[in-house]
Coordinates of C-alpha atoms in Angstrom, one line a residue:
Chain A
X266 CA 47.6 -44.4 15.2
X267 CA 48.3 -41.3 17.6
X268 CA 50.2 -39.7 14.8
X269 CA 47.3 -40.1 12.5
X270 CA 45.0 -38.6 15.1
X271 CA 47.4 -35.7 15.4
X272 CA 47.6 -35.2 11.7
X273 CA 43.8 -35.3 11.5
X274 CA 43.5 -32.9 14.4
X275 CA 46.0 -30.5 12.9
X276 CA 44.3 -30.9 9.5
X277 CA 40.8 -30.0 11.1
X278 CA 42.4 -26.9 13.0
X279 CA 43.9 -25.7 9.8
X280 CA 40.8 -26.2 7.9
X281 CA 38.8 -24.4 10.6
X282 CA 41.2 -21.6 10.5
X283 CA 41.1 -21.3 6.8
X284 CA 37.3 -21.3 6.7
X285 CA 37.3 -18.6 9.4
X286 CA 39.8 -16.6 7.4
X287 CA 37.8 -16.9 4.3
X288 CA 34.6 -15.9 6.1
X289 CA 36.6 -12.9 7.5
X290 CA 37.5 -12.0 4.1
X291 CA 34.0 -12.4 2.7
X292 CA 33.0 -9.9 5.2
X293 CA 35.2 -7.3 3.6
X294 CA 38.2 -8.1 5.5
X295 CA 37.6 -5.7 8.2
X296 CA 38.1 -6.5 12.0
X297 CA 34.7 -6.4 13.6
X298 CA 33.4 -5.7 17.0
X299 CA 34.3 -8.7 19.2
X300 CA 36.2 -7.7 22.1
X301 CA 34.7 -5.0 24.4
X302 CA 37.1 -2.4 23.6
X303 CA 37.9 0.1 21.0
X304 CA 40.6 2.6 20.2
X305 CA 40.4 6.4 19.9
X306 CA 43.0 7.9 17.9
X307 CA 43.7 11.6 17.3
X308 CA 46.1 14.2 16.0
X309 CA 47.0 17.3 18.1
X310 CA 47.6 20.0 15.6
X311 CA 47.9 21.3 11.9
X312 CA 50.4 20.5 9.3
X313 CA 53.3 18.0 9.0
X314 CA 54.3 18.4 12.7
X315 CA 51.2 17.2 14.3
X316 CA 51.3 14.2 16.5
X317 CA 49.5 10.9 16.3
X318 CA 48.1 9.6 19.7
X319 CA 45.8 6.8 20.7
X320 CA 43.9 5.5 23.7
X321 CA 42.3 2.1 24.4
X322 CA 38.7 2.4 25.8
X323 CA 38.0 -0.7 27.6
X324 CA 34.8 -2.3 29.2
X325 CA 32.7 -1.1 26.3
X326 CA 29.3 -2.7 26.3
X327 CA 27.8 -3.7 22.9
X328 CA 24.4 -3.3 21.6
X329 CA 22.0 -0.4 22.4
X330 CA 23.3 0.7 25.6
X331 CA 25.1 3.9 25.6
X332 CA 28.8 3.8 27.0
X333 CA 29.8 7.3 28.5
X334 CA 33.4 8.1 28.7
X335 CA 34.7 11.2 30.3
X336 CA 37.1 12.9 28.2
X337 CA 39.6 13.5 31.2
X338 CA 40.3 9.6 30.8
X339 CA 41.3 9.9 27.1
X340 CA 45.1 10.2 27.5
X341 CA 47.8 8.9 25.3
X342 CA 48.5 5.2 26.1
X343 CA 52.3 5.9 26.0
X344 CA 52.2 9.1 27.9
X345 CA 49.2 9.9 30.3
X346 CA 50.2 13.6 30.6
X347 CA 49.0 14.1 26.9
X348 CA 45.2 14.6 27.1
X349 CA 42.7 14.8 24.4
X350 CA 41.3 18.1 23.9
X351 CA 37.6 17.7 23.0
X352 CA 37.2 21.4 22.3
X353 CA 39.9 21.6 19.4
X354 CA 38.8 19.0 17.0
X355 CA 37.8 18.3 13.4
X356 CA 36.8 15.1 11.9
X357 CA 38.6 13.3 9.1
X358 CA 36.1 13.4 6.4
X359 CA 36.7 10.4 4.3
X360 CA 33.1 9.2 4.4
X361 CA 31.6 12.6 3.4
X362 CA 33.3 13.8 0.3
X363 CA 36.2 11.8 -0.4
X364 CA 38.8 14.4 1.0
X365 CA 40.9 14.2 3.9
X366 CA 41.3 16.7 6.8
X367 CA 44.0 15.7 9.1
X368 CA 44.3 18.7 11.5
X369 CA 43.0 17.7 14.8
X370 CA 41.4 14.4 13.3
X371 CA 40.1 11.8 15.3
X372 CA 38.7 8.3 14.6
X373 CA 37.5 5.2 16.6
X374 CA 39.4 2.2 15.4
X375 CA 38.8 -1.5 15.9
X376 CA 40.9 -2.9 18.6
X377 CA 42.3 -6.1 17.3
X378 CA 43.3 -4.7 13.9
X379 CA 44.9 -1.6 15.3
X380 CA 46.8 -3.6 17.9
X381 CA 48.2 -5.8 15.0
X382 CA 49.7 -2.8 13.3
X383 CA 50.3 0.1 15.8
X384 CA 53.9 -0.9 16.7
X385 CA 54.9 -2.1 13.2
X386 CA 57.8 -0.1 11.4
X387 CA 55.4 0.1 8.4
X388 CA 53.0 2.3 10.5
X389 CA 55.3 4.0 12.7
X390 CA 57.2 5.2 9.9
X391 CA 54.2 6.9 8.4
X392 CA 53.3 10.7 9.1
X393 CA 50.2 11.3 11.0
X394 CA 48.3 12.1 8.0
X395 CA 49.3 9.0 6.4
X396 CA 48.5 7.1 9.4
X397 CA 45.0 8.3 9.2
X398 CA 44.8 7.3 5.6
X399 CA 46.2 4.0 6.4
X400 CA 43.6 3.1 9.0
X401 CA 40.9 4.2 6.8
X402 CA 42.1 2.5 3.7
X403 CA 42.6 -0.8 5.5
X404 CA 39.1 -0.7 7.2
X405 CA 40.5 -0.1 10.7
X406 CA 38.4 2.9 11.3
X407 CA 34.9 2.6 12.7
X408 CA 32.1 3.7 10.4
X409 CA 30.7 6.7 11.9
X410 CA 27.2 6.1 10.6
X411 CA 24.5 8.0 12.2
X412 CA 26.8 9.4 14.9
X413 CA 25.6 12.5 16.5
X414 CA 28.2 14.9 18.0
X415 CA 27.7 18.0 20.0
X416 CA 29.7 21.0 21.3
X417 CA 30.8 19.0 24.3
X418 CA 30.8 15.4 23.1
X419 CA 31.8 13.0 20.5
X420 CA 29.4 10.1 19.9
X421 CA 29.7 7.1 17.7
X422 CA 27.2 4.4 16.6
X423 CA 30.2 2.1 16.4
X424 CA 29.2 0.8 13.0
X425 CA 25.9 -0.5 14.7
X426 CA 28.1 -2.7 17.0
X427 CA 28.2 -0.4 20.1
X428 CA 27.1 3.2 21.3
X429 CA 29.8 5.3 22.9
X430 CA 30.0 9.0 23.9
X431 CA 32.9 10.7 25.0
X432 CA 31.9 13.8 26.9
X433 CA 33.4 16.9 28.3
X434 CA 33.6 16.3 32.1
X435 CA 34.7 19.7 33.1
X436 CA 32.3 21.4 35.3
X437 CA 29.3 22.9 33.7
X438 CA 30.2 21.9 30.2
X439 CA 28.4 18.7 28.9
X440 CA 24.6 18.7 29.2
X441 CA 22.8 15.8 27.3
X442 CA 19.2 14.8 27.1
X443 CA 17.6 11.7 26.0
X444 CA 14.2 11.8 24.2
X445 CA 11.8 8.9 24.1
X446 CA 8.4 8.1 25.3
X447 CA 6.8 7.6 28.7
X448 CA 6.4 3.8 28.4
X449 CA 6.6 2.0 25.1
X450 CA 6.4 3.3 21.7
X451 CA 3.0 3.1 20.0
X452 CA 4.6 3.9 16.7
X453 CA 8.2 2.8 15.8
X454 CA 8.7 3.6 12.0
X455 CA 10.9 1.2 9.9
X456 CA 13.3 4.1 9.1
X457 CA 14.4 3.6 12.8
X458 CA 16.5 0.7 13.8
X459 CA 14.9 -1.1 16.9
X460 CA 18.3 -1.4 18.7
X461 CA 20.3 1.5 17.5
X462 CA 17.9 4.3 17.3
X463 CA 19.8 7.2 18.6
X464 CA 17.9 9.3 21.2
X465 CA 20.6 11.2 22.8
X466 CA 21.5 14.8 22.1
X467 CA 24.1 17.2 23.4
X468 CA 22.3 20.5 24.1
X469 CA 25.2 22.3 25.7
X470 CA 26.2 25.7 24.1
X471 CA 22.9 25.8 22.3
X472 CA 21.0 29.1 21.9
X473 CA 17.7 30.1 20.9
X474 CA 19.0 31.0 17.4
X475 CA 21.1 27.9 17.2
X476 CA 19.2 25.1 18.9
X477 CA 20.0 21.4 19.0
X478 CA 17.7 19.4 16.6
X479 CA 16.0 16.1 17.4
X480 CA 14.2 14.0 14.9
X481 CA 10.9 12.5 16.4
X482 CA 8.1 10.5 14.7
X483 CA 5.0 12.7 14.2
X484 CA 2.3 10.4 15.1
X485 CA 3.8 9.6 18.7
X486 CA 1.9 12.1 20.6
X487 CA 3.7 12.3 23.9
X488 CA 7.6 12.5 24.0
X489 CA 9.6 12.3 27.3
X490 CA 12.6 14.3 27.6
X491 CA 15.1 13.9 30.5
X492 CA 18.7 14.4 31.4
X493 CA 21.4 11.7 30.3
X494 CA 24.2 10.4 32.5
X495 CA 26.7 13.0 33.5
X496 CA 24.2 15.9 33.1
X497 CA 22.3 18.0 35.5
X498 CA 18.6 17.6 36.1
X499 CA 16.2 19.5 33.9
X500 CA 14.0 21.6 36.1
X501 CA 11.8 23.2 33.5
X502 CA 10.6 22.8 29.8
X503 CA 9.0 25.8 27.9
X504 CA 7.8 25.7 24.4
X505 CA 8.7 28.9 22.6
X506 CA 6.8 30.8 19.9
X507 CA 3.7 28.7 20.0
X508 CA 0.2 29.2 21.6
X509 CA -0.4 27.6 24.9
X510 CA -2.8 25.0 23.3
X511 CA 0.0 23.8 21.0
X512 CA 1.5 21.3 23.6
X513 CA 1.0 20.3 27.2
X514 CA 4.0 19.8 29.5
X515 CA 3.9 17.7 32.5
X516 CA 6.4 16.6 35.1
X517 CA 7.4 12.8 35.0
X518 CA 9.4 13.2 38.2
X519 CA 12.9 11.9 38.1
X520 CA 12.4 10.7 34.6
X521 CA 12.1 14.4 33.3
X522 CA 9.2 15.9 31.4
X523 CA 6.4 14.6 29.3
X524 CA 5.5 16.9 26.0
X525 CA 2.2 16.1 24.7
X526 CA 1.4 17.6 21.2
X527 CA -2.2 18.8 20.8
X528 CA -2.0 18.8 17.0
X529 CA 0.2 17.5 14.2
X530 CA 0.6 20.9 13.0
X531 CA 3.2 21.5 15.6
X532 CA 5.9 19.8 14.1
X533 CA 9.0 22.0 14.7
X534 CA 8.5 23.3 18.2
X535 CA 11.4 24.7 19.9
X536 CA 11.9 24.2 23.7
X537 CA 13.8 26.2 26.4
X538 CA 15.2 23.7 28.9
X539 CA 16.6 24.8 32.3
X540 CA 18.8 22.9 34.4
X541 CA 19.2 23.0 38.2
X542 CA 22.1 25.5 38.1
X543 CA 19.9 28.1 36.1
X544 CA 21.5 27.5 32.7
X545 CA 19.2 27.5 29.6
X546 CA 19.4 25.2 26.6
X547 CA 17.6 24.9 23.4
X548 CA 16.2 22.1 21.3
X549 CA 13.9 21.8 18.3
X550 CA 11.8 18.7 18.2
X551 CA 11.4 18.0 14.4
X552 CA 8.4 15.7 14.0
X553 CA 8.0 13.8 10.7
X554 CA 6.3 10.8 9.1
X555 CA 7.5 11.5 5.7
X556 CA 10.9 10.2 4.3
X557 CA 12.2 11.0 1.0
X558 CA 14.0 8.6 -1.3
X559 CA 16.4 10.0 -3.9
X560 CA 16.5 7.2 -6.6
X561 CA 19.7 7.0 -8.6
X562 CA 18.7 5.4 -11.8
X563 CA 20.6 5.4 -15.1
X564 CA 18.2 7.7 -16.8
X565 CA 16.3 9.4 -14.1
X566 CA 16.8 10.5 -10.6
X567 CA 13.2 10.6 -9.5
X568 CA 12.2 11.6 -6.1
X569 CA 9.7 9.5 -3.9
X570 CA 8.2 10.4 -0.6
X571 CA 7.5 7.5 1.8
X572 CA 4.4 8.4 4.0
X573 CA 3.9 6.4 7.3
X574 CA 0.4 6.2 8.7
X575 CA -1.5 4.2 11.4
X576 CA -1.9 0.3 10.5
X577 CA -5.5 0.5 10.7
X578 CA -5.7 3.2 7.9
X579 CA -5.4 2.7 4.2
X580 CA -3.3 4.6 1.5
X581 CA -6.7 5.1 -0.2
X582 CA -7.4 7.7 2.6
X583 CA -4.6 10.1 1.9
X584 CA -3.4 12.5 -0.7
X585 CA -0.2 14.6 -1.1
X586 CA -0.5 18.3 -1.7
X587 CA 2.8 19.3 -3.4
X588 CA 4.1 22.9 -3.9
X589 CA 7.1 23.3 -6.0
X590 CA 9.4 26.3 -6.0
X591 CA 11.4 26.7 -9.2
X592 CA 14.7 28.3 -9.4
X593 CA 13.3 30.9 -11.9
X594 CA 10.9 32.0 -9.1
X595 CA 7.9 30.4 -10.3
X596 CA 5.7 28.1 -8.1
X597 CA 3.5 25.1 -8.9
X598 CA 0.9 23.1 -6.9
X599 CA 0.0 19.6 -7.5
X600 CA -2.3 16.9 -5.9
X601 CA -0.8 13.4 -5.9
X602 CA -3.9 11.4 -5.1
X603 CA -2.4 7.8 -5.4
X604 CA 0.8 6.2 -4.4
X605 CA 2.9 4.0 -6.7
X606 CA 4.0 0.5 -6.3
X607 CA 6.9 -1.6 -7.4
X608 CA 9.8 0.3 -5.8
X609 CA 12.7 -0.7 -3.5
X610 CA 11.7 -0.9 0.3
X611 CA 13.7 -0.1 3.3
X612 CA 15.8 -3.2 3.3
X613 CA 16.3 -3.3 -0.6
X614 CA 13.2 -5.6 -1.1
X615 CA 11.0 -5.1 -4.1
X616 CA 7.6 -3.9 -2.9
X617 CA 4.8 -5.0 -5.5
X618 CA 2.0 -3.3 -3.5
X619 CA 0.7 0.2 -2.9
X620 CA 1.2 -0.1 0.8
X621 CA 3.5 -2.2 3.1
X622 CA 4.7 -2.7 6.5
X623 CA 5.8 0.6 7.9
X624 CA 7.1 -0.5 11.3
X625 CA 5.3 -0.9 14.7
X626 CA 1.6 -0.2 14.1
X627 CA 2.5 1.6 10.9
X628 CA 2.0 1.1 7.1
X629 CA 3.8 3.1 4.4
X630 CA 3.1 4.0 0.9
X631 CA 5.2 5.7 -1.6
X632 CA 4.3 8.7 -3.7
X633 CA 6.4 9.7 -6.7
X634 CA 6.8 13.5 -6.8
X635 CA 6.3 14.1 -10.4
X636 CA 8.4 16.9 -11.8
X637 CA 10.9 16.7 -9.1
X638 CA 14.5 15.2 -9.9
X639 CA 17.7 15.5 -8.0
X640 CA 20.1 16.0 -11.0
X641 CA 22.2 18.9 -12.1
X642 CA 19.7 19.9 -14.6
X643 CA 16.9 20.1 -12.0
X644 CA 15.1 23.6 -12.0
X645 CA 13.5 22.8 -8.6
X646 CA 15.0 24.7 -5.7
X647 CA 12.7 23.5 -2.8
X648 CA 9.4 21.8 -2.5
X649 CA 6.7 21.5 0.3
X650 CA 4.6 18.3 1.2
X651 CA 1.4 18.3 2.9
X652 CA -0.4 15.1 3.5
X653 CA -4.2 15.4 3.8
X654 CA -7.0 12.9 4.3
X655 CA -9.6 12.7 1.5
X656 CA -12.7 14.5 2.3
X657 CA -15.9 12.6 2.6
X658 CA -17.9 15.4 1.0
X659 CA -17.2 18.8 -0.5
X660 CA -18.7 20.5 2.7
X661 CA -16.4 18.7 5.1
X662 CA -12.5 18.4 5.4
X663 CA -11.0 15.1 6.2
X664 CA -8.1 16.4 8.2
X665 CA -4.4 17.1 7.8
X666 CA -2.0 14.3 8.6
X667 CA 1.3 16.2 8.2
X668 CA 2.7 19.5 7.3
X669 CA 2.7 23.0 8.8
X670 CA 2.5 26.4 6.8
X671 CA 3.2 25.7 3.2
X672 CA 4.1 22.0 4.2
X673 CA 7.2 20.0 5.1
X674 CA 9.9 21.7 3.3
X675 CA 12.7 20.0 1.4
X676 CA 15.6 21.7 -0.3
X677 CA 18.2 20.4 -2.9
X678 CA 21.4 19.8 -0.6
X679 CA 23.6 18.8 -3.7
X680 CA 23.2 15.1 -2.7
X681 CA 19.4 15.0 -3.0
X682 CA 16.6 16.8 -1.3
X683 CA 16.7 17.0 2.4
X684 CA 14.1 18.6 5.1
X685 CA 14.9 22.1 6.1
X686 CA 14.5 23.2 9.6
X687 CA 12.1 26.2 10.0
X688 CA 11.2 26.3 6.4
X689 CA 7.6 25.5 6.6
X690 CA 5.9 28.7 7.2
Chain B
X39 CA -46.1 38.3 44.5
X40 CA -42.6 37.2 45.7
X41 CA -43.1 33.8 43.9
X42 CA -43.9 35.6 40.7
X43 CA -40.8 37.5 40.9
X44 CA -38.8 34.4 41.5
X45 CA -40.5 32.6 38.5
X46 CA -39.7 35.6 36.2
X47 CA -36.1 35.4 37.5
X48 CA -35.9 31.7 36.7
X49 CA -37.4 32.2 33.2
X50 CA -35.0 34.9 32.5
X51 CA -32.0 33.0 33.7
X52 CA -32.9 29.9 31.5
X53 CA -33.4 32.2 28.5
X54 CA -30.1 33.6 29.1
X55 CA -28.4 30.4 29.5
X56 CA -30.0 29.0 26.4
X57 CA -29.1 32.1 24.4
X58 CA -25.4 31.9 25.4
X59 CA -25.1 28.2 24.9
X60 CA -26.6 28.3 21.4
X61 CA -24.3 31.3 20.6
X62 CA -21.0 29.5 21.8
X63 CA -18.7 28.2 19.0
X64 CA -19.3 24.6 18.0
X65 CA -16.4 22.3 19.5
X66 CA -13.8 21.3 17.2
X67 CA -14.8 23.7 14.5
X68 CA -13.7 26.9 12.7
X69 CA -16.5 29.4 13.2
X70 CA -15.5 32.4 11.1
X71 CA -13.5 33.1 7.9
X72 CA -12.6 36.6 6.7
X73 CA -10.7 37.3 3.6
X74 CA -8.9 40.6 2.6
X75 CA -6.9 41.0 -0.5
X76 CA -4.1 43.4 -1.4
X77 CA -2.2 43.2 -4.5
X78 CA -1.6 39.5 -4.9
X79 CA -1.8 38.5 -1.4
X80 CA -4.9 37.5 0.5
X81 CA -5.1 37.3 4.3
X82 CA -7.5 34.8 5.7
X83 CA -8.4 35.2 9.3
X84 CA -11.1 34.1 11.8
X85 CA -12.0 32.4 15.0
X86 CA -12.0 28.8 15.9
X87 CA -13.2 26.7 19.0
X88 CA -11.1 26.6 22.0
X89 CA -10.3 23.0 21.2
X90 CA -9.0 23.9 17.7
X91 CA -5.1 23.9 17.8
X92 CA -4.6 24.8 14.1
X93 CA -6.6 25.5 10.9
X94 CA -6.2 24.4 7.4
X95 CA -7.1 26.9 4.6
X96 CA -7.6 25.7 1.1
X97 CA -8.0 27.9 -2.0
X98 CA -10.0 26.7 -4.8
X99 CA -10.8 28.0 -8.3
X100 CA -13.9 30.0 -8.9
X101 CA -16.0 26.7 -9.2
X102 CA -14.8 25.6 -5.9
X103 CA -13.8 22.1 -7.1
X104 CA -10.1 22.6 -8.1
X105 CA -7.6 22.9 -5.1
X106 CA -5.1 25.4 -6.0
X107 CA -3.2 26.3 -2.8
X108 CA -3.3 25.2 0.7
X109 CA -1.7 26.6 3.9
X110 CA -2.1 25.5 7.5
X111 CA -1.7 27.9 10.4
X112 CA -1.9 28.0 14.3
X113 CA -4.8 29.2 16.3
X114 CA -3.6 31.8 19.0
X115 CA -4.6 31.8 22.6
X116 CA -7.6 34.1 21.8
X117 CA -8.7 31.4 19.5
X118 CA -7.9 33.5 16.4
X119 CA -6.0 32.5 13.2
X120 CA -4.4 34.5 10.4
X121 CA -2.6 33.5 7.4
X122 CA -1.5 35.3 4.2
X123 CA -1.4 33.4 0.9
X124 CA 0.0 34.5 -2.5
X125 CA -2.3 34.3 -5.4
X126 CA -2.4 35.2 -9.1
X127 CA -5.0 37.6 -10.2
X128 CA -8.5 35.7 -10.5
X129 CA -11.5 34.8 -8.4
X130 CA -11.4 32.1 -5.8
X131 CA -13.1 30.1 -3.2
X132 CA -11.6 30.1 0.2
X133 CA -12.2 27.2 2.6
X134 CA -11.1 26.9 6.3
X135 CA -11.5 24.1 8.5
X136 CA -10.0 22.6 11.8
X137 CA -6.5 21.2 10.9
X138 CA -7.8 17.8 12.2
X139 CA -10.9 17.8 10.1
X140 CA -14.3 19.2 10.3
X141 CA -16.8 21.3 8.4
X142 CA -15.5 23.9 6.0
X143 CA -16.3 27.5 6.3
X144 CA -16.4 28.9 2.8
X145 CA -15.9 32.3 1.4
X146 CA -16.8 32.5 -2.3
X147 CA -15.8 35.0 -5.0
X148 CA -12.7 36.2 -3.5
X149 CA -11.1 38.6 -6.1
X150 CA -7.5 39.1 -6.5
X151 CA -6.7 42.0 -8.7
X152 CA -3.2 43.5 -8.4
X153 CA -4.1 46.1 -10.8
X154 CA -6.5 47.7 -8.5
X155 CA -5.1 50.6 -6.4
X156 CA -6.7 49.1 -3.1
X157 CA -8.7 46.1 -2.7
X158 CA -9.8 44.9 0.8
X159 CA -11.4 41.8 -0.7
X160 CA -14.6 40.7 -1.9
X161 CA -16.6 37.8 -1.2
X162 CA -19.8 36.2 0.1
X163 CA -19.6 33.5 2.9
X164 CA -21.4 30.3 3.2
X165 CA -21.3 28.3 6.2
X166 CA -21.8 24.6 6.0
X167 CA -24.1 23.5 8.8
X168 CA -22.2 25.2 11.5
X169 CA -23.3 27.8 13.8
X170 CA -21.2 30.8 12.5
X171 CA -21.6 34.2 13.2
X172 CA -19.6 36.1 10.6
X173 CA -18.3 39.2 9.4
X174 CA -18.9 39.8 5.7
X175 CA -17.1 42.1 3.4
X176 CA -18.6 43.8 0.5
X177 CA -16.5 45.8 -1.9
X178 CA -17.7 48.9 -3.7
X179 CA -15.3 49.2 -6.6
X180 CA -12.0 49.1 -4.9
X181 CA -13.1 50.6 -1.7
X182 CA -14.5 47.9 0.5
X183 CA -17.2 48.6 3.2
X184 CA -17.7 46.1 5.8
X185 CA -20.8 45.1 7.8
X186 CA -21.9 42.6 10.2
X187 CA -24.1 39.9 9.0
X188 CA -26.1 37.5 11.0
X189 CA -26.8 34.4 8.8
X190 CA -30.2 33.0 8.5
X191 CA -30.6 30.2 11.1
X192 CA -27.5 30.9 12.8
X193 CA -26.9 30.8 16.4
X194 CA -26.9 34.6 16.9
X195 CA -30.4 34.9 15.3
X196 CA -31.4 31.9 17.5
X197 CA -30.1 33.6 20.7
X198 CA -31.8 36.8 19.8
X199 CA -35.2 34.9 19.4
X200 CA -34.7 33.0 22.5
X201 CA -34.1 36.3 24.3
X202 CA -37.2 37.7 22.8
X203 CA -39.3 34.8 23.6
X204 CA -38.1 35.0 27.2
X205 CA -38.9 38.8 27.3
X206 CA -42.3 38.0 26.0
X207 CA -42.9 35.2 28.5
X208 CA -41.7 37.5 31.3
X209 CA -44.1 40.3 30.3
X210 CA -47.0 37.9 29.9
X211 CA -46.4 36.4 33.4
X212 CA -46.1 40.0 35.0
X213 CA -49.2 41.2 33.3
X214 CA -51.1 38.1 34.4
X215 CA -49.6 38.3 38.0
X216 CA -50.8 42.0 37.9
X217 CA -54.2 41.2 36.9
X218 CA -54.5 38.4 39.5
X219 CA -53.2 40.8 42.2
X220 CA -55.9 43.4 41.4

């Protein structure tokens, strides 16, 4: 009888293991975040002679909380005299264009998967370049989706499992700021993830001409900007090149500074931030409530604009004024007075309505930008979008919801149209 | 006698207050629009109330019904705005309003003619229910002459009228007081 129980127990264990392996395989076969640690791997130079190093980063907290790791702690696990040089780096570019750049490469790598192969002869016998290829091809690298790096930091979204920033802890180097709202978000658009919305920016080594850029939501009138961990306090925030009435700056004490916008017109204001050591930093807060969708149909590559507006409003209240610049130098303007229905939403769901949920206190509707495609034959160089409210009479103006100058400018990036900084006027 | 002088002073002060109040720019509104044209570019400028942070400028065809171009611009610390817009040759109606919405200030018959040697703009201005005081431009051929125009029923006229009434009231009161003192 005992033997039978043992057999059944073994059978159950084996079955469970098989099921878990199957589930793992169904998930793409990639090791996932489950262990509070991640490896950082890097190469130290160019060519065939470069070396491959790795460091295990432990006590990583998953979810939306940012983990800050000083770069001075990133040393080779087999020789702690070998330190990672954060100022001398490039990134392997598998995800962007299919090519590989191995010089001074770095990757975040899933712990369990890497530990299973790092000491095997199969892996050790590879060149550094081949090791990076191996890690990528075997899904051991962490998808860098939405990661934002700076002059003195490397940040990863941890494939939406964790947030981590390696920062330069040499004195006077890294300066980070977080940008949020004073209390709770009045609006939180659907194109931001509630948990993983990235609101930390490295502003070190920025200049007036080459500022950091942060995307904010247009309808949120007041933004709060403050220092991050491992950074110096910000003692002043000064808007540049705008009238005094454009924004109102007020101190929020230890939390930083509140920036209140007095008009939606001011959608690309640059600010000078000074720390308590007298250093200046520059950041542009790029506010938007319009997102493009470059559709990849078989016969057409149409471009749609998703417009986000308050929940108590209707799509019927708005029109899009579109200005198109063609490659032959001609321009054209159009008014798109009605959105379309029947397109794919944020989560791939089919929207059979003119407007739908757009996030916290928001709705969204979609305008087809007639005449604009993102294929090779497109004659469109750039275009501008201004969102206006329909006027009640010919003698009154309903108001502008979004756009400054000619409007929000989008240019062909080669992979669809993307917003251009400073291109609105 | 002293009481009468005091009374006159009070009447004058009230008149001045009324005049300046009525002359002030209406809150939340664009108050003036001026348009000059050179080659294929018009420059639209004017004044706005202190609480107007930005202005939307719309260019319509001659009929004023078809929107052809639009730009938005900031309002500076002196409450002035200015924006250049490129246009093809033609006749246009230009409208300006608070970026956030409000009454349009309209400039009709704006002529763009790149074949002309110099053209500082043509046009007539109509204010839609606002208290505008405006500078109106008239073109004589291609050489524009500029004159100030106080619009019928506008605040400037109202201010002058109130001042006149105040002066009349003061004079009457003075005459009466003099007669009584005799």
